[in-house]
Coordinates of N, CA and C in Angstrom, one line a residue:
M1 N -6.9 32.0 -5.2 CA -7.9 31.8 -5.8 C -8.1 30.3 -6.2
A2 N -9.3 29.7 -6.4 CA -9.4 28.3 -6.6 C -9.4 28.2 -8.2
I3 N -9.3 26.9 -8.7 CA -9.4 26.6 -9.8 C -10.8 25.8 -9.9
N4 N -11.7 26.3 -10.8 CA -13.2 26.0 -11.1 C -13.4 25.2 -12.1
I5 N -14.1 24.1 -11.7 CA -14.8 23.4 -12.9 C -16.1 24.1 -13.2
F6 N -16.0 24.7 -14.2 CA -17.0 25.7 -14.6 C -18.5 25.2 -14.6
R7 N -18.5 24.0 -15.3 CA -19.9 23.2 -15.3 C -19.7 21.7 -15.5
G8 N -20.4 21.0 -15.3 CA -20.3 19.6 -15.4 C -19.5 19.0 -14.0
T9 N -18.8 17.8 -14.3 CA -18.2 17.2 -13.4 C -16.7 17.0 -13.7
S10 N -16.0 16.3 -13.0 CA -14.2 16.1 -13.3 C -14.1 14.7 -14.1
D11 N -13.2 14.6 -14.8 CA -12.8 13.3 -15.1 C -11.4 13.2 -15.2
E12 N -10.6 12.1 -15.7 CA -9.3 12.0 -15.5 C -8.4 13.1 -16.1
T13 N -9.0 13.4 -17.2 CA -8.2 14.4 -17.9 C -8.3 15.7 -17.2
I14 N -9.5 16.0 -16.7 CA -9.7 17.4 -16.2 C -8.8 17.5 -14.7
D15 N -8.8 16.3 -14.0 CA -8.0 16.1 -12.9 C -6.4 16.4 -13.2
R16 N -5.9 15.9 -14.4 CA -4.5 16.2 -14.5 C -4.2 17.3 -15.0
L17 N -5.2 18.3 -15.7 CA -4.9 19.5 -16.0 C -5.1 20.5 -14.8
I18 N -6.0 19.9 -14.0 CA -6.1 20.8 -12.8 C -4.8 20.8 -11.9
E19 N -4.1 19.5 -11.8 CA -2.8 19.3 -11.2 C -1.9 20.3 -11.8
A20 N -1.7 20.5 -13.1 CA -0.9 21.3 -13.7 C -1.2 22.8 -13.5
F21 N -2.6 23.1 -13.6 CA -2.8 24.5 -13.3 C -2.6 24.8 -11.7
E22 N -2.6 24.0 -10.8 CA -2.4 24.2 -9.6 C -0.8 24.9 -9.4
K23 N 0.1 24.3 -10.1 CA 1.3 24.9 -10.3 C 1.3 26.5 -10.6
Y24 N 0.5 26.6 -11.7 CA 0.2 27.8 -12.3 C -0.4 28.7 -11.2
Q25 N -1.2 28.3 -10.6 CA -1.8 29.0 -9.5 C -0.9 29.5 -8.4
H26 N 0.0 28.4 -8.2 CA 1.1 28.8 -7.1 C 1.9 29.9 -7.5
D27 N 2.2 30.0 -8.8 CA 3.1 30.9 -9.2 C 2.5 32.3 -9.5
H28 N 1.0 32.2 -9.6 CA 0.3 33.5 -10.2 C -0.9 33.4 -9.4
P29 N -0.7 33.6 -8.0 CA -2.0 33.7 -6.9 C -3.1 34.5 -7.3
R30 N -3.1 35.7 -8.2 CA -4.1 36.5 -8.4 C -5.0 35.9 -9.7
A31 N -4.4 34.8 -10.2 CA -5.1 34.2 -11.5 C -6.5 33.6 -11.2
E32 N -7.4 33.6 -12.1 CA -8.6 32.9 -12.0 C -8.5 31.8 -13.1
I33 N -8.7 30.5 -12.7 CA -8.8 29.5 -13.8 C -10.1 28.7 -13.7
D34 N -10.6 28.8 -14.8 CA -12.0 27.8 -15.1 C -11.7 26.9 -16.1
L35 N -12.2 25.8 -16.1 CA -12.1 24.5 -17.2 C -13.3 24.0 -17.0
Y36 N -13.8 23.4 -18.0 CA -14.7 22.1 -18.2 C -14.6 21.4 -19.4
R37 N -15.2 20.1 -19.4 CA -15.4 19.5 -20.4 C -16.7 20.0 -21.4
H38 N -16.5 20.4 -22.6 CA -17.4 20.8 -23.4 C -18.1 19.6 -24.2
S39 N -17.3 18.6 -24.4 CA -17.6 17.5 -25.3 C -16.8 16.3 -24.9
R40 N -17.1 15.1 -25.2 CA -16.1 13.9 -25.3 C -14.6 14.3 -25.5
F41 N -14.3 15.1 -26.5 CA -13.0 15.3 -26.9 C -12.6 16.9 -26.8
S42 N -13.4 17.6 -26.1 CA -13.0 19.1 -26.0 C -13.2 19.5 -24.5
V43 N -12.1 20.0 -24.0 CA -11.8 20.7 -22.8 C -11.6 22.3 -22.9
R44 N -12.4 23.0 -22.3 CA -12.4 24.5 -22.5 C -11.6 24.9 -21.2
V45 N -10.5 25.9 -21.3 CA -9.8 26.4 -20.3 C -9.9 28.0 -20.4
R46 N -10.1 28.7 -19.3 CA -10.1 30.2 -19.4 C -9.3 30.6 -18.1
L47 N -8.3 31.1 -18.5 CA -7.0 31.6 -17.6 C -7.2 33.3 -17.6
V48 N -7.6 33.8 -16.5 CA -7.7 35.1 -16.5 C -6.5 35.6 -15.5
D49 N -5.7 36.5 -15.7 CA -4.4 36.7 -14.8 C -4.0 38.2 -15.0
P50 N -3.9 39.1 -13.9 CA -3.7 40.1 -14.2 C -2.2 40.5 -14.5
D51 N -1.3 39.2 -14.7 CA 0.1 39.3 -15.1 C 0.2 39.1 -16.6
F52 N -0.9 38.9 -17.1 CA -0.9 39.1 -18.8 C -1.3 40.5 -19.3
T53 N -1.4 41.4 -18.5 CA -1.7 42.7 -18.9 C -0.2 43.3 -19.4
G54 N -0.4 43.7 -20.5 CA 0.7 44.3 -21.4 C 1.5 43.2 -22.1
H55 N 1.0 41.9 -22.1 CA 1.8 41.0 -22.9 C 1.1 40.7 -24.1
N56 N 1.5 40.3 -25.1 CA 0.9 39.9 -26.4 C 0.7 38.4 -26.1
L57 N -0.2 37.9 -27.1 CA -0.7 36.4 -27.1 C 0.5 35.5 -27.1
S58 N 1.3 35.8 -28.1 CA 2.8 34.8 -27.9 C 3.4 34.8 -26.4
E59 N 3.5 35.7 -25.9 CA 4.1 35.8 -24.7 C 3.3 35.1 -23.5
R60 N 1.9 35.3 -23.6 CA 0.9 34.7 -22.8 C 1.0 33.3 -23.1
S61 N 1.0 32.9 -24.1 CA 1.2 31.4 -24.8 C 2.4 30.6 -24.1
R62 N 3.5 31.4 -24.2 CA 4.8 30.9 -23.7 C 4.6 30.6 -22.2
I63 N 4.1 31.5 -21.6 CA 4.1 31.4 -20.1 C 3.1 30.3 -19.7
A64 N 1.9 30.3 -20.3 CA 0.6 29.4 -19.8 C 1.1 27.9 -20.4
W65 N 1.3 27.8 -21.5 CA 1.5 26.5 -22.2 C 2.5 25.6 -21.3
G66 N 3.5 26.4 -21.0 CA 4.8 25.6 -20.2 C 4.4 25.0 -19.0
Y67 N 3.2 25.2 -18.5 CA 2.6 24.6 -17.2 C 2.3 23.0 -17.6
L68 N 1.9 22.9 -19.0 CA 1.2 21.6 -19.4 C 2.1 20.7 -19.9
D69 N 3.5 21.0 -19.8 CA 4.6 20.3 -20.3 C 4.6 18.7 -19.8
E70 N 4.2 18.5 -18.6 CA 4.2 17.2 -18.0 C 2.9 16.4 -18.1
V71 N 1.9 17.1 -18.7 CA 0.6 16.6 -19.0 C 0.6 15.6 -20.2
P72 N -0.1 14.3 -20.0 CA 0.1 13.5 -21.3 C -0.5 14.2 -22.5
D73 N 0.1 14.1 -23.6 CA -0.5 14.7 -24.7 C -1.9 14.4 -25.2
D74 N -2.4 13.2 -24.9 CA -3.8 13.0 -25.1 C -4.7 14.1 -24.4
D75 N -4.1 14.1 -23.4 CA -5.1 15.2 -22.2 C -5.1 16.8 -23.0
V76 N -3.4 16.9 -23.2 CA -3.6 18.6 -23.9 C -4.2 18.6 -25.0
G77 N -4.1 17.5 -25.9 CA -5.0 17.5 -27.2 C -6.5 17.7 -26.8
D78 N -7.0 17.3 -25.7 CA -8.3 17.6 -25.6 C -8.9 19.1 -25.4
I79 N -7.8 20.0 -25.2 CA -8.0 21.3 -25.1 C -8.4 22.0 -26.3
S80 N -9.4 22.3 -26.7 CA -10.0 23.0 -27.9 C -10.1 24.5 -27.8
Q81 N -10.0 24.8 -26.5 CA -10.3 26.3 -26.4 C -9.3 26.7 -25.3
F82 N -8.4 27.6 -25.2 CA -7.6 28.0 -24.2 C -7.4 29.6 -24.2
L83 N -8.2 30.2 -23.3 CA -8.4 31.7 -23.4 C -7.4 32.1 -22.4
M84 N -6.5 32.8 -22.7 CA -5.5 33.5 -21.8 C -5.7 35.2 -21.7
L85 N -6.2 35.7 -20.9 CA -6.8 36.9 -20.9 C -6.3 37.6 -19.6
A86 N -6.1 39.1 -19.9 CA -6.1 39.9 -18.7 C -7.4 40.3 -18.2
P87 N -7.4 40.7 -17.0 CA -9.1 40.7 -16.4 C -9.6 41.9 -17.1
E88 N -9.3 42.8 -17.6 CA -10.0 44.1 -18.3 C -10.6 43.4 -19.7
E89 N -10.0 42.3 -20.2 CA -10.5 41.5 -21.5 C -11.6 40.6 -21.4
K90 N -11.8 40.2 -20.0 CA -12.6 39.0 -19.9 C -14.2 39.4 -20.4
E91 N -14.7 40.7 -20.0 CA -16.1 40.9 -20.6 C -16.1 41.2 -22.0
K92 N -15.0 41.6 -22.7 CA -15.1 42.0 -24.0 C -14.6 40.6 -25.0
S93 N -14.3 39.6 -24.4 CA -13.5 38.5 -25.2 C -15.1 37.6 -25.7
Y94 N -14.9 37.3 -27.1 CA -16.0 36.6 -27.5 C -15.8 35.0 -27.2
G95 N -14.6 34.7 -26.9 CA -14.4 33.4 -26.5 C -15.0 33.2 -24.9
S96 N -14.6 34.4 -24.4 CA -15.2 34.2 -22.9 C -16.7 34.1 -22.6
M97 N -17.4 34.9 -23.8 CA -18.7 34.9 -24.0 C -19.2 33.4 -24.2
E98 N -18.5 32.8 -25.2 CA -19.0 31.4 -25.5 C -18.7 30.4 -24.2
F99 N -17.5 31.0 -23.5 CA -17.3 30.2 -22.1 C -18.7 30.2 -21.1
E100 N -19.1 31.3 -21.3 CA -20.2 31.6 -20.2 C -21.5 30.9 -20.5
D101 N -21.6 30.9 -22.0 CA -23.0 30.5 -22.6 C -22.6 29.4 -23.6
P102 N -22.2 28.6 -23.4 CA -21.6 27.7 -24.8 C -22.8 27.1 -25.6
I103 N -22.6 27.0 -26.6 CA -23.5 26.4 -27.9 C -23.3 24.8 -27.5
P104 N -24.5 24.2 -27.4 CA -24.3 22.7 -26.8 C -23.7 21.9 -27.9
S105 N -23.0 20.9 -27.5 CA -22.3 20.0 -28.2 C -23.2 18.6 -28.5
E106 N -23.0 18.0 -29.8 CA -23.6 16.8 -30.1 C -23.3 15.6 -29.0
F107 N -22.0 15.6 -28.4 CA -21.5 14.9 -27.4 C -21.6 15.6 -26.1
S108 N -22.2 15.4 -25.3 CA -22.1 16.0 -23.9 C -21.3 15.0 -23.1
P109 N -20.7 15.5 -21.9 CA -19.9 15.0 -20.9 C -20.9 13.6 -20.4
S110 N -21.9 13.8 -20.4 CA -22.8 12.5 -19.8 C -23.2 11.6 -20.5
V111 N -22.8 11.5 -21.9 CA -23.0 10.7 -22.8 C -22.0 9.3 -22.4
P112 N -22.8 8.2 -22.1 CA -22.1 7.0 -21.6 C -20.6 6.8 -22.4
D113 N -20.6 7.0 -23.7 CA -19.2 6.7 -24.3 C -18.2 7.9 -24.2
S114 N -18.5 8.7 -23.4 CA -17.3 9.6 -23.3 C -15.9 9.1 -22.9
P115 N -15.0 9.6 -23.3 CA -13.6 9.0 -23.1 C -13.4 8.8 -21.7
A116 N -12.8 7.6 -21.4 CA -12.3 7.2 -20.3 C -11.0 6.7 -20.3
R117 N -10.0 7.8 -19.8 CA -8.6 7.5 -19.9 C -8.1 7.7 -18.7

């Protein structure tokens, strides 16, 4: 499955995160990975993976965050929401609902002073 920029466009931070998640995708081919920039300082990531079934949040975090070890700290620091869900949790997750229909931010990605890193 592909890694999707759920809304908006890419930037350097998004590109580096996608590069890291491509490795995750290679190791977990059934995973669905969506991400987008919500505001100048906020990137949201949703990782829906059947391999998370039966794992608690701590175990999921250990698995998923490890793929971001080589991403610059400034880029990782932009992740404000990182959902790690089993497929059956996607429709029930409040975070996923916010992902589908986000509350607008004061700073949108189209604002000229969006970060250029």
